[in-house]
Short mmCIF file of C-alpha atoms and ligand atoms in Angstrom, two decimals:
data_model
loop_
_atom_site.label_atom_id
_atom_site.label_comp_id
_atom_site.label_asym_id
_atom_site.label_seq_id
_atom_site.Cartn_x
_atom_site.Cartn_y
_atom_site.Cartn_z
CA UNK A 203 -16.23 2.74 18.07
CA UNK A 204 -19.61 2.31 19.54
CA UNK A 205 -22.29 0.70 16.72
CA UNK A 206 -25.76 0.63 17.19
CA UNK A 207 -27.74 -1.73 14.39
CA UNK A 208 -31.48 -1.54 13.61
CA UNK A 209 -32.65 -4.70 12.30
CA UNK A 210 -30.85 -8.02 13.00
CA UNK A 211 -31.96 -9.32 9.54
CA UNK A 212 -29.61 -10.73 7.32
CA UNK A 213 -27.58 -8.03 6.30
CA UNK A 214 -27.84 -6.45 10.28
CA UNK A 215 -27.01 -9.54 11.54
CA UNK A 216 -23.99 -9.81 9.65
CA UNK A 217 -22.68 -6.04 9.45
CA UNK A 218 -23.06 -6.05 13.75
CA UNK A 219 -20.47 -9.15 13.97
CA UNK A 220 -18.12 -8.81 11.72
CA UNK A 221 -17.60 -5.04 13.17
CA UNK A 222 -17.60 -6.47 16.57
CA UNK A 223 -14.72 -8.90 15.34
CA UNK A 224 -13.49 -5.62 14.46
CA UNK A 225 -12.74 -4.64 18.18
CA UNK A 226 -16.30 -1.92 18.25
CA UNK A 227 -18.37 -2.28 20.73
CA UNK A 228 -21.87 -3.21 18.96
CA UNK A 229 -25.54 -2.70 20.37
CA UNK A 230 -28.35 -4.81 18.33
CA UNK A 231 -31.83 -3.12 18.15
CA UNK A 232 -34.62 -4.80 16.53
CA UNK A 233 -38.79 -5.01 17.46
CA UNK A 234 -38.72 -9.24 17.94
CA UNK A 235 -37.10 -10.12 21.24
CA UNK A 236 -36.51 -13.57 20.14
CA UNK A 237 -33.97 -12.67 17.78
CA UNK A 238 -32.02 -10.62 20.42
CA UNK A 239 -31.96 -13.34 22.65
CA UNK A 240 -30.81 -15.65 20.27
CA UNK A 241 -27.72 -12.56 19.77
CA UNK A 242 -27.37 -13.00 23.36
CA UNK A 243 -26.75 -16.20 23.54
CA UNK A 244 -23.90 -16.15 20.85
CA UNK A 245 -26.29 -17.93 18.08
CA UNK A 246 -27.33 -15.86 14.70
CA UNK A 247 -31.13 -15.04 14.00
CA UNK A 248 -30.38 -15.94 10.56
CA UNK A 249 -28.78 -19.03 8.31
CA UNK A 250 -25.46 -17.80 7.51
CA UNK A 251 -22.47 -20.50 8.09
CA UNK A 252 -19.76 -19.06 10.79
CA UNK A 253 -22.19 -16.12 11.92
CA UNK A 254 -22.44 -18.62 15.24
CA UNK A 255 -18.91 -18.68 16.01
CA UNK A 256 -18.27 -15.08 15.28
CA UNK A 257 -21.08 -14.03 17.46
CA UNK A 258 -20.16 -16.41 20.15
CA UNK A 259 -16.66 -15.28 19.76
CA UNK A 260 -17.67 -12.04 20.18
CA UNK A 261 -20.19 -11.60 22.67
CA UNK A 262 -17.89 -9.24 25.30
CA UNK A 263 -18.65 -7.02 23.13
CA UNK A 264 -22.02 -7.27 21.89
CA UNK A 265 -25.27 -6.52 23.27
CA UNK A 266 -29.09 -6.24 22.18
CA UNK A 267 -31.97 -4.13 23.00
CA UNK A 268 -35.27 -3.19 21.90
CA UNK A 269 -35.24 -0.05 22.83
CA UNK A 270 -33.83 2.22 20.33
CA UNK A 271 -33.46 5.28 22.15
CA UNK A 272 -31.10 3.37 24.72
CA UNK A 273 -28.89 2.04 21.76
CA UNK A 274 -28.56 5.33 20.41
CA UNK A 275 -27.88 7.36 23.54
CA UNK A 276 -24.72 5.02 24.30
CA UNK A 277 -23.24 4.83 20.88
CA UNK A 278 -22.20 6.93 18.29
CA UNK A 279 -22.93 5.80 14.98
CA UNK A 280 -26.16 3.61 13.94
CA UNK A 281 -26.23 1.66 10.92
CA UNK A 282 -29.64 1.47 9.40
CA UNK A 283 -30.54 -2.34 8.33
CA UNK A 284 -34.00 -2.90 8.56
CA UNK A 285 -35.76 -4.81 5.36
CA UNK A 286 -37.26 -2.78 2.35
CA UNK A 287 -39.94 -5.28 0.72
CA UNK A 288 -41.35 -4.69 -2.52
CA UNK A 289 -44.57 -2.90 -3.21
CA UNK A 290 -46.60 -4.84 -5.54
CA UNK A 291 -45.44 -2.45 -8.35
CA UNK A 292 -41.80 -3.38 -8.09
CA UNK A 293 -40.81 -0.27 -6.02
CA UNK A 294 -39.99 -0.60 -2.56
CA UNK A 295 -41.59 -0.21 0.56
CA UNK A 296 -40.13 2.37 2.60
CA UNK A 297 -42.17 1.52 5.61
CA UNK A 298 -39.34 0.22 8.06
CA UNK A 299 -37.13 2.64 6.70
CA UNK A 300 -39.10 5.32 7.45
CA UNK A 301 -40.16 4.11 11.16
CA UNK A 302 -36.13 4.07 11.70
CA UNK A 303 -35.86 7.01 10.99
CA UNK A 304 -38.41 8.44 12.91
CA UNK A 305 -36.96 6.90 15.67
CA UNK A 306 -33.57 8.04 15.66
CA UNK A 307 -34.39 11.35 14.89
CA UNK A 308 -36.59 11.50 18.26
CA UNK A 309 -34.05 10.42 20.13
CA UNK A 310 -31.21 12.94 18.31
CA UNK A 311 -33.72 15.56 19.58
CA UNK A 312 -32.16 15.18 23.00
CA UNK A 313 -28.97 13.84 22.12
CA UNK A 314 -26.04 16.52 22.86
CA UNK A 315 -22.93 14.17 21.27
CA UNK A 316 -21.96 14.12 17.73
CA UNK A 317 -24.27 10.88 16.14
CA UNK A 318 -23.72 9.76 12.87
CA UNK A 319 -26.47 7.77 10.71
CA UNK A 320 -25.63 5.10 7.92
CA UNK A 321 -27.93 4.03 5.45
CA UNK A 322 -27.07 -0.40 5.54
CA UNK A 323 -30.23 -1.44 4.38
CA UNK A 324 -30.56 -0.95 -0.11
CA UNK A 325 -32.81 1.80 -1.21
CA UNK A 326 -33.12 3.68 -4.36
CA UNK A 327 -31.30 6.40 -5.19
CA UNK A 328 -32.14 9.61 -3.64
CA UNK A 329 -34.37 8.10 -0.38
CA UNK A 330 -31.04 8.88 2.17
CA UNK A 331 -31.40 12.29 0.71
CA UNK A 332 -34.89 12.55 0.86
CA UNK A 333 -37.16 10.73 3.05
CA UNK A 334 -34.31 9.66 5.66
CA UNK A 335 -33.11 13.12 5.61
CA UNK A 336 -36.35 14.47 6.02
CA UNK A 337 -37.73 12.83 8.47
CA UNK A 338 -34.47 12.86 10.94
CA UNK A 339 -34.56 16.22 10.77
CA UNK A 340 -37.95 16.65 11.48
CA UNK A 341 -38.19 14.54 14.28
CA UNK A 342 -35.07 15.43 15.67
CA UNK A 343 -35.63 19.29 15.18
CA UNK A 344 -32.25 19.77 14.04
CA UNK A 345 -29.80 19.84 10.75
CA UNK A 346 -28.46 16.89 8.62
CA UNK A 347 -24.75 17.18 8.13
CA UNK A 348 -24.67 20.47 10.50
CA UNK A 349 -26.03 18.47 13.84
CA UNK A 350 -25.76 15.12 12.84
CA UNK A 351 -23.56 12.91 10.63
CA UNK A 352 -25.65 11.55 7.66
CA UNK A 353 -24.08 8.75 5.17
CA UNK A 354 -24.69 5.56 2.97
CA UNK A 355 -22.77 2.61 3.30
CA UNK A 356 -24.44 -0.07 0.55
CA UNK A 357 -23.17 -3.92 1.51
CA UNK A 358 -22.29 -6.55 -1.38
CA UNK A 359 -22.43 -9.43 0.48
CA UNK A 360 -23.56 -13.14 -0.91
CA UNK A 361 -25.87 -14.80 1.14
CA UNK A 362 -23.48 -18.35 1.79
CA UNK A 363 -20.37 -16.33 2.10
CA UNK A 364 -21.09 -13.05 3.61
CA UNK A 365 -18.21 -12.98 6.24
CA UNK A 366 -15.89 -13.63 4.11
CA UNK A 367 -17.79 -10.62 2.06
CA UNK A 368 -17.37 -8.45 4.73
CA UNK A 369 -13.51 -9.55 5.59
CA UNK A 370 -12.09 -9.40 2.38
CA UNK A 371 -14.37 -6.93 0.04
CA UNK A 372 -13.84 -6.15 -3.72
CA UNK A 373 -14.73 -2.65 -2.83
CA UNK A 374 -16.13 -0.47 0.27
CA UNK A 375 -18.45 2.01 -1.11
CA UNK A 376 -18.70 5.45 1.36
CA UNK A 377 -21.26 8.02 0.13
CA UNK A 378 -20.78 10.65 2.36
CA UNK A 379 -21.03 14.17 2.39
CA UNK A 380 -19.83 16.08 5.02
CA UNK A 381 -16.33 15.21 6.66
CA UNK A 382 -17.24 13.97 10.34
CA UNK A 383 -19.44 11.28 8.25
CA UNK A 384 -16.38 9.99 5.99
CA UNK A 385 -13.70 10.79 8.51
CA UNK A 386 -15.96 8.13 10.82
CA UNK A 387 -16.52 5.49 8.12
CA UNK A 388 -12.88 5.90 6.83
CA UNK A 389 -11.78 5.25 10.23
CA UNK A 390 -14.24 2.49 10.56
CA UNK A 391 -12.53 0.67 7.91
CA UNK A 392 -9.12 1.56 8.31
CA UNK A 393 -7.70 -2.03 8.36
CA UNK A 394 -9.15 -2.60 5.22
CA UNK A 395 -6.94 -2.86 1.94
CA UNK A 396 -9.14 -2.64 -0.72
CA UNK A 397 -10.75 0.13 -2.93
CA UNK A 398 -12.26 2.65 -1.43
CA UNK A 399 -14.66 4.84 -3.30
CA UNK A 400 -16.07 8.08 -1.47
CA UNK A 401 -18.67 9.95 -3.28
CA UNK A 402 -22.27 11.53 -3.01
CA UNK A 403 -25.16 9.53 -0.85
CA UNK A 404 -27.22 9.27 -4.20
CA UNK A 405 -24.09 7.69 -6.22
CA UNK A 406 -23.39 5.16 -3.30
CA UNK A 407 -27.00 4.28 -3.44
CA UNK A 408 -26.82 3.69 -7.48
CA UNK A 409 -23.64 1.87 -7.05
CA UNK A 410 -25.63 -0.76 -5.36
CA UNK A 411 -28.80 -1.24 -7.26
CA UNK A 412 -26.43 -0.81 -10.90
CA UNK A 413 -23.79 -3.71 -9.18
CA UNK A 414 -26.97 -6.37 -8.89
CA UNK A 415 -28.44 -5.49 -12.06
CA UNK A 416 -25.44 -5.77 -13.83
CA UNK A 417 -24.98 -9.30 -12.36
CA UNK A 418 -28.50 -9.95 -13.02
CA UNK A 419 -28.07 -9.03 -16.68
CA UNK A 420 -25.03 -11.72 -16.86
CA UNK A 421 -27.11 -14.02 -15.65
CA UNK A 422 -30.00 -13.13 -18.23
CA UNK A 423 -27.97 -12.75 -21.02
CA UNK A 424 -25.98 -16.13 -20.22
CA UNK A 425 -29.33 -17.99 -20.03
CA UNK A 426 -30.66 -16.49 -23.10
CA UNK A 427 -27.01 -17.43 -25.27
CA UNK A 428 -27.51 -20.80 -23.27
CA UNK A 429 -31.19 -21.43 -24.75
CA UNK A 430 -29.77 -20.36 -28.35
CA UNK A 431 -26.66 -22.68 -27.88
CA UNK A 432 -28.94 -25.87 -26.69
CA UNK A 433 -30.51 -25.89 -29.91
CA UNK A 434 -27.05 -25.21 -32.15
CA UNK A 435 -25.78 -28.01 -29.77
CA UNK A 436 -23.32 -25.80 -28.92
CA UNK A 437 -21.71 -25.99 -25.05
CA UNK A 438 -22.87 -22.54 -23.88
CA UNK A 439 -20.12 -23.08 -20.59
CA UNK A 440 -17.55 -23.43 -23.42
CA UNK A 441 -18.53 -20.08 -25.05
CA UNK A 442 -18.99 -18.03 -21.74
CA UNK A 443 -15.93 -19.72 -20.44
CA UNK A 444 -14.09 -18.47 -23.81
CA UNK A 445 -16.19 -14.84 -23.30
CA UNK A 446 -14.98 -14.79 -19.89
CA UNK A 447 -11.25 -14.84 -20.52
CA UNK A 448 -11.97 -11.27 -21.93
CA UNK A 449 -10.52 -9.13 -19.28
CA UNK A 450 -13.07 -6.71 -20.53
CA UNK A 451 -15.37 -9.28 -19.58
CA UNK A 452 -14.67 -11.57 -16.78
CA UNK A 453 -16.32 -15.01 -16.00
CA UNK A 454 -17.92 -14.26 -12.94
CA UNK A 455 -22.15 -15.13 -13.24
CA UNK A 456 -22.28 -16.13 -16.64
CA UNK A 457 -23.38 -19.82 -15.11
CA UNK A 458 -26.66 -20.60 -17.95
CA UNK A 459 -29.34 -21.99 -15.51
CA UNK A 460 -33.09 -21.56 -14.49
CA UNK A 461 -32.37 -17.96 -13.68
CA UNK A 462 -31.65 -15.85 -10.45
CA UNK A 463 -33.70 -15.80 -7.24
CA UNK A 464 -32.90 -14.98 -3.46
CA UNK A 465 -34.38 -11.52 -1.65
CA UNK A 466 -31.79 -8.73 -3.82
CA UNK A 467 -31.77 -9.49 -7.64
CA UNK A 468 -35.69 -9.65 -8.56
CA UNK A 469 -36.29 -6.97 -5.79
CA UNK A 470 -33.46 -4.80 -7.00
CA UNK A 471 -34.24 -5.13 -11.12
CA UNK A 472 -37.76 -4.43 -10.35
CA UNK A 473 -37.11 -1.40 -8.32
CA UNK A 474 -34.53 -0.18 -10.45
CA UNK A 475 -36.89 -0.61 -13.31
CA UNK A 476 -39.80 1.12 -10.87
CA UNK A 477 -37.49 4.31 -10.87
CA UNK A 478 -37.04 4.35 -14.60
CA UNK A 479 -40.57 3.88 -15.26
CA UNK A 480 -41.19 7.08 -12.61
CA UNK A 481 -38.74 9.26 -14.20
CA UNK A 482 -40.12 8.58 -17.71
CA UNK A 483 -37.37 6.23 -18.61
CA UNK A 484 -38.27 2.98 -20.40
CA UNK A 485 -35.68 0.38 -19.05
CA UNK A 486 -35.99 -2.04 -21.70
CA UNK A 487 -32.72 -4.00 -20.96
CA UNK A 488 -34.05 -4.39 -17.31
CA UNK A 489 -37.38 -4.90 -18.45
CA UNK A 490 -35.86 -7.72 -20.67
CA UNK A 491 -33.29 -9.21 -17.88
CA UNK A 492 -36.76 -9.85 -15.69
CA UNK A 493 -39.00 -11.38 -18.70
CA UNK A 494 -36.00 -13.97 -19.62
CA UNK A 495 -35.86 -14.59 -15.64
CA UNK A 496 -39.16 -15.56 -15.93
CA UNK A 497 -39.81 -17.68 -18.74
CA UNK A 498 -36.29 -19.89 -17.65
CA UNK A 499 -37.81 -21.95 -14.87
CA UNK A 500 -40.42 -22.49 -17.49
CA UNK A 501 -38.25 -24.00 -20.15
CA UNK A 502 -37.75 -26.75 -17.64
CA UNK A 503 -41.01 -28.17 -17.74
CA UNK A 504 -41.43 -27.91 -21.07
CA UNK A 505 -38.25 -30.37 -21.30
CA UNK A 506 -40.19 -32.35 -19.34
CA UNK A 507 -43.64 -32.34 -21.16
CA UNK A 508 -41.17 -33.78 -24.18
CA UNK A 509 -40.21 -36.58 -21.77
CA UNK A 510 -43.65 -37.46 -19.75
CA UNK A 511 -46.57 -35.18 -22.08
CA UNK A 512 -48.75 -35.62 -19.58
CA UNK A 513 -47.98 -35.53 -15.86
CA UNK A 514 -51.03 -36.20 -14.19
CA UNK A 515 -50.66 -38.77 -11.43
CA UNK A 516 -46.80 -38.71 -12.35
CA UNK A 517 -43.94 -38.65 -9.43
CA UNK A 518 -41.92 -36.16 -9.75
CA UNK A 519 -38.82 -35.49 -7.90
CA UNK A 520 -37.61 -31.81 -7.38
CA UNK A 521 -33.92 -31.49 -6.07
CA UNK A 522 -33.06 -28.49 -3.92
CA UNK A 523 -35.52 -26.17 -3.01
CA UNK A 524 -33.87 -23.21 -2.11
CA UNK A 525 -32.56 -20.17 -4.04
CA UNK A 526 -28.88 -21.12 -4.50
CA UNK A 527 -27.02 -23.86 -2.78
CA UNK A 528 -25.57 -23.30 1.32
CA UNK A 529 -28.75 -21.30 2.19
CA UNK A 530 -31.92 -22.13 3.52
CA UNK A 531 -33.42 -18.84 1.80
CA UNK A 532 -36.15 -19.55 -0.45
CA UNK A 533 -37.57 -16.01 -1.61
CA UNK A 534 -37.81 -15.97 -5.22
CA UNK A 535 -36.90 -19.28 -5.65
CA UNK A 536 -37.37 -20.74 -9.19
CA UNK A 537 -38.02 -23.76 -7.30
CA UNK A 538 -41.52 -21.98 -6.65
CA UNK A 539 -42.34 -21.53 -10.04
CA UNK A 540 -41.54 -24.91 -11.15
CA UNK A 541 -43.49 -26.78 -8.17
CA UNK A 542 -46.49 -23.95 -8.55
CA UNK A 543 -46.53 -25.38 -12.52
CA UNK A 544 -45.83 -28.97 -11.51
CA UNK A 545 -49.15 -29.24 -9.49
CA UNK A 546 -51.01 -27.29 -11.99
CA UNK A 547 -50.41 -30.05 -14.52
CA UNK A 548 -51.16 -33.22 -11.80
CA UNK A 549 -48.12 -33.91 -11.32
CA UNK A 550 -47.31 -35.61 -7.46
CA UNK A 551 -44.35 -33.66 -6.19
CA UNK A 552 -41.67 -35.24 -4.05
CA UNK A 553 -39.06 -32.66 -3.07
CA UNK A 554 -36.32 -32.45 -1.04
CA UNK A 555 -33.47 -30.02 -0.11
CA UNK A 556 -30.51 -30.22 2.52
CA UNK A 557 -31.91 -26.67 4.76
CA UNK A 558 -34.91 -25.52 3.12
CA UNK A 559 -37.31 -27.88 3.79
CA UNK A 560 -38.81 -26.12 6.63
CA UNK A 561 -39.03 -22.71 4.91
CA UNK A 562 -40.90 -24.67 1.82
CA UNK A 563 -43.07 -26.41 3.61
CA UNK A 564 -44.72 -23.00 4.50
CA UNK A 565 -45.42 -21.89 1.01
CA UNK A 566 -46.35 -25.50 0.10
CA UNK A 567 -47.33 -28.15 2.98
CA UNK A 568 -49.53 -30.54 0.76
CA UNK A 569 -46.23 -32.00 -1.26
CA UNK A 570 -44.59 -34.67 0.00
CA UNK A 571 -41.06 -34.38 1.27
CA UNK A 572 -38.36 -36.81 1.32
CA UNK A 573 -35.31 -37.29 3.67
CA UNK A 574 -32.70 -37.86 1.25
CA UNK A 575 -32.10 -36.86 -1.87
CA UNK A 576 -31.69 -40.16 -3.35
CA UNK A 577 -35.26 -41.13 -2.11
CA UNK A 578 -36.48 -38.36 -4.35
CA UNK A 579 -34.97 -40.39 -7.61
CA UNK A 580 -37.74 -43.15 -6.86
CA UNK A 581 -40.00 -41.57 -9.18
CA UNK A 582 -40.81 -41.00 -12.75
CA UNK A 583 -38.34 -37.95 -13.46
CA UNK A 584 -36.27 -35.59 -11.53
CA UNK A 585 -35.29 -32.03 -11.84
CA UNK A 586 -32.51 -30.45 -10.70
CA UNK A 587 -33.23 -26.66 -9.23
CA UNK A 588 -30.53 -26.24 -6.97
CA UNK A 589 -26.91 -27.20 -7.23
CA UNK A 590 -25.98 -28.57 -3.84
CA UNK A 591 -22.63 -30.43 -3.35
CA UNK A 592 -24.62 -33.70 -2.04
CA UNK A 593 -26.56 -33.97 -5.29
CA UNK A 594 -23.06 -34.41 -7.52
CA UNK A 595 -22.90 -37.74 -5.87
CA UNK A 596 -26.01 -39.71 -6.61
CA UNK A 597 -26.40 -42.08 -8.96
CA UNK A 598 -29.06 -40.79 -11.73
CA UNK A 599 -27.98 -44.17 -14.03
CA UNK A 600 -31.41 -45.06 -15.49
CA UNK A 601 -33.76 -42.15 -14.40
CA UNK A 602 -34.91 -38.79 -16.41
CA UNK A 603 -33.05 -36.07 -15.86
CA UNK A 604 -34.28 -32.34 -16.43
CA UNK A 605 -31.08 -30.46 -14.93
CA UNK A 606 -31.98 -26.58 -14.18
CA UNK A 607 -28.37 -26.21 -12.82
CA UNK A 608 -25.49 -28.07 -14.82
CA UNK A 609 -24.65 -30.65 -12.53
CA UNK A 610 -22.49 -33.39 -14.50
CA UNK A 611 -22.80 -36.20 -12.43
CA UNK A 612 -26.73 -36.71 -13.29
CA UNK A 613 -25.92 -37.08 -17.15
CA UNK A 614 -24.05 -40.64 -16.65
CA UNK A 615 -26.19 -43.09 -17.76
CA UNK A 616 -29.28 -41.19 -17.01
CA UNK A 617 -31.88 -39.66 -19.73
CA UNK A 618 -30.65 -36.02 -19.29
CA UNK A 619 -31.69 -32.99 -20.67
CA UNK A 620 -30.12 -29.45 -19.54
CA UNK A 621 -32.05 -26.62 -19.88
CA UNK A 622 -29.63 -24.50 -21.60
CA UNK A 623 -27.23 -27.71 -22.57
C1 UGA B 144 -26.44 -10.87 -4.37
C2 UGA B 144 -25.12 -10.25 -4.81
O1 UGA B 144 -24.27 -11.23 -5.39
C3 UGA B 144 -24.41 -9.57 -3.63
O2 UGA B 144 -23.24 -8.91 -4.09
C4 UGA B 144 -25.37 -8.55 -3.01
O3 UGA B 144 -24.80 -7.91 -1.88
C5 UGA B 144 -26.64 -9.25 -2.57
O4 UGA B 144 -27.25 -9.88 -3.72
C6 UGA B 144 -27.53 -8.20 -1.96
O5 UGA B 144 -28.02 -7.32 -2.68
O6 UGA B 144 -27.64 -8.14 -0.72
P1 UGA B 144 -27.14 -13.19 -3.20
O7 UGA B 144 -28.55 -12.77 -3.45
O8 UGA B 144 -26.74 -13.75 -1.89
O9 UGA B 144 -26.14 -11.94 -3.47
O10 UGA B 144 -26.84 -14.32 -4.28
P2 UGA B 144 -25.89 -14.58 -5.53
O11 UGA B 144 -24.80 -15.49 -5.13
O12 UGA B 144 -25.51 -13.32 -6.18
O13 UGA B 144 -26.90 -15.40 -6.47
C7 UGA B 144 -28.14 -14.83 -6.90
C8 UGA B 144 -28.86 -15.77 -7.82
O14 UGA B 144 -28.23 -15.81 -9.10
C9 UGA B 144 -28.94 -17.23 -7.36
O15 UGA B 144 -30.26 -17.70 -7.58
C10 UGA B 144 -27.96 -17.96 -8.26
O16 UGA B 144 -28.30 -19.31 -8.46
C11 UGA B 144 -28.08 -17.16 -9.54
N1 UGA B 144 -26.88 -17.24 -10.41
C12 UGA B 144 -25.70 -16.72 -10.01
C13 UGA B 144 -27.01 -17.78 -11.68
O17 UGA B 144 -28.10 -18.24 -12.09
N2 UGA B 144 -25.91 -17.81 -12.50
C14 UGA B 144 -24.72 -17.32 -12.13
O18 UGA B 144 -23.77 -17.36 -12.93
C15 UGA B 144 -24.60 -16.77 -10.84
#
């Protein structure tokens, strides 16, 4: 099959390779010519470990352009991936989404052969239908699902382990509508052997937003048993390992913690809870999943007032920086937060984190950085934000410990406090 991707952000990025390891043939668009050299070249615009090799691996049959209208003219399907950011109300910004569609649909205009658009990128229910639709018809003068294929095709995929994700998926999700569309994806992912659910573009949409808030809910939920079963001195892992073993239930996300960052779970919630709020719904379980998201991070220096009550002039160390460990991706980190609330108080922050550093540094370059982990334990406490493999090996014998994350090691011989433990 001939692919064309717009957007070689994360989820583009990923989608392109993995269905060029596929045996299509796959054409990259996006605006910054950096990244598509990078493609090139066989390296990955993004952080993602083995997206190197399987570009590299790959690269017969990949190439990158940015100029959409030549990427569409040679292939046959395009796979919409560009980024929807959040409007400071929660809802999403349909910008990029909108500009891609424009696009295609000028080029469809002149197009003669059979073209089929996929929605990659996540969007609320009823934008494929609506302002995709809309627009590719406009611009391209002709009819969705008559003239042109039209489907959505939502990813699940973890930032950390996304080919494996794509390779070996719980679930592909096809919303499509008219046959050419499904008969394309189905084909698409014929080697696959897993579920496959085809249903309306609106319900594949939903699938998507209602999969991360569910999983966002776990995590609320766990955190807010967690902060109950700290003061019962109860071992909240105990209970949700118990809860888990419900095969009603399952034990996936119920790890108590700091809370959830990274680009989809705040973005989706508050979206989600952006759509209720605009259809006259209140979504008070969302509503709730976001405010206990919030106040977690919190909790943590609150242990820590307990420990040092006053932290002006204090060192403080801050282990891993970014949003979960084996990323570099620091977007709604609840390291940011806790460093925000850190120098608010006086506090002198020493930080440090195995790939994030960099990324950090942006949103805070006047905190000092070390170059190990263990030189951030030479100060007056540490907290633990991110649960990297390296940090499971230091020796926290002696220090205060304010652990955001559950990593056992730092409780020998340490003062140690977990935030839901
Ligand atoms: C998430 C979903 O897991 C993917 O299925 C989805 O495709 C993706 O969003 C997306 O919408 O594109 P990701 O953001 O990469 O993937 O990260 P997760 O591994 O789901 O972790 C999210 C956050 O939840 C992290 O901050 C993690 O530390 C936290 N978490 C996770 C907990 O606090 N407790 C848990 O038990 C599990």
């Amino acid at each position: 099959m001939k692919i064309s991707i717009l957007g070689t952000g994360y989820v583009g990025a990923v989608t392109g390779a993995c269905f060029a390891e596929l045996g299509n043939s796959v054409v990259f668009v996006d605006i910054d010519p950096a990244k598509l050299d990078l493609i090139r070249t066989g390296r990955s615009p993004i952080f993602e470990p083995g997206l190197d090799e399987l570009l590299g691996k790959n690269l017969k049959r990949i190439s990158a352009t940015t100029d959409t209208g030549e990427a569409i003219r040679e292939t046959d399907v395009t796979f919409i991936c560009v980024g929807t950011p959040s409007n400071p109300d929660g809802s999403i910004d349909l910008q990029y989404i909108e500009a891609a569609s424009q696009a295609i649909g000028e080029v469809l205009r002149q197009k003669e052969s059979w073209h089929t658009v996929v929605m990659k990128s996540t969007v609320v229910s009823g934008t494929t239908a609506g302002i995709v639709q809309r627009t590719l018809e406009e611009a391209s003068e002709k009819v969705a699902f008559r003239d042109f294929g039209l489907a959505s095709n939502p990813e699940f995929l973890r930032e950390g382990s996304a080919l494996a994700d794509v390779f070996s998926p719980d679930r592909i999700v096809i919303g499509a509508e008219d046959p050419r569309s499904r008969e394309v994806l189905e084909r698409l992912y014929s080697s696959f052997d897993c579920p496959k659910l085809v249903c309306a573009i609106p319900v594949a949409e939903m699938i998507k937003y209602v999969s991360n808030a569910f999983l966002a809910t776990k995590i609320s939920f766990a955190n807010e048993i967690g902060n109950l079963c700290k003061l019962m001195g109860i071992d909240t892992a105990e209970v949700f390992e118990g809860v888990g073993l419900d095969a009603r239930i399952n034990p996936a996300f119920f790890r108590s913690g700091i809370g959830f960052g990274g680009s989809c779970f705040p973005k989706d919630v508050r979206a989600l809870i952006a759509q209720a709020e605009e259809m006259g719904v209140l979504p008070k379980i969302l509503q709730s999943v976001m405010a206990v998201n919030e106040d977690q991070p919190m909790r943590l220096l609150d242990l820590l007032k307990k420990h040092i009550p006053d932290l002006r002039g204090k060192r403080i160390g801050v282990l891993g920086l970014s949003f979960k460990p084996d990323t570099d991706d620091i977007r709604e980190s609840r390291a940011i937060p806790i460093v925000s609330a850190l120098l608010e108080a006086g506090a002198d922050v020493i930080a440090y984190d195995p790939l994030a550093i960099a990324n950090f540094r942006s949103l805070f370059p006047d905190i000092s950085y070390a170059s190990s982990a263990a030189e951030v334990l030479q100060s007056d406490a540490v907290l633990l934000i991110t649960e990297w493999k390296g940090f499971e090996v230091l020796d926290y014998a002696g220090k205060i410990v304010i652990d955001g994350r559950r990593v056992p090691k730092a409780a020998i011989g340490s003062i140690y406090e977990g935030v839901c433990w």
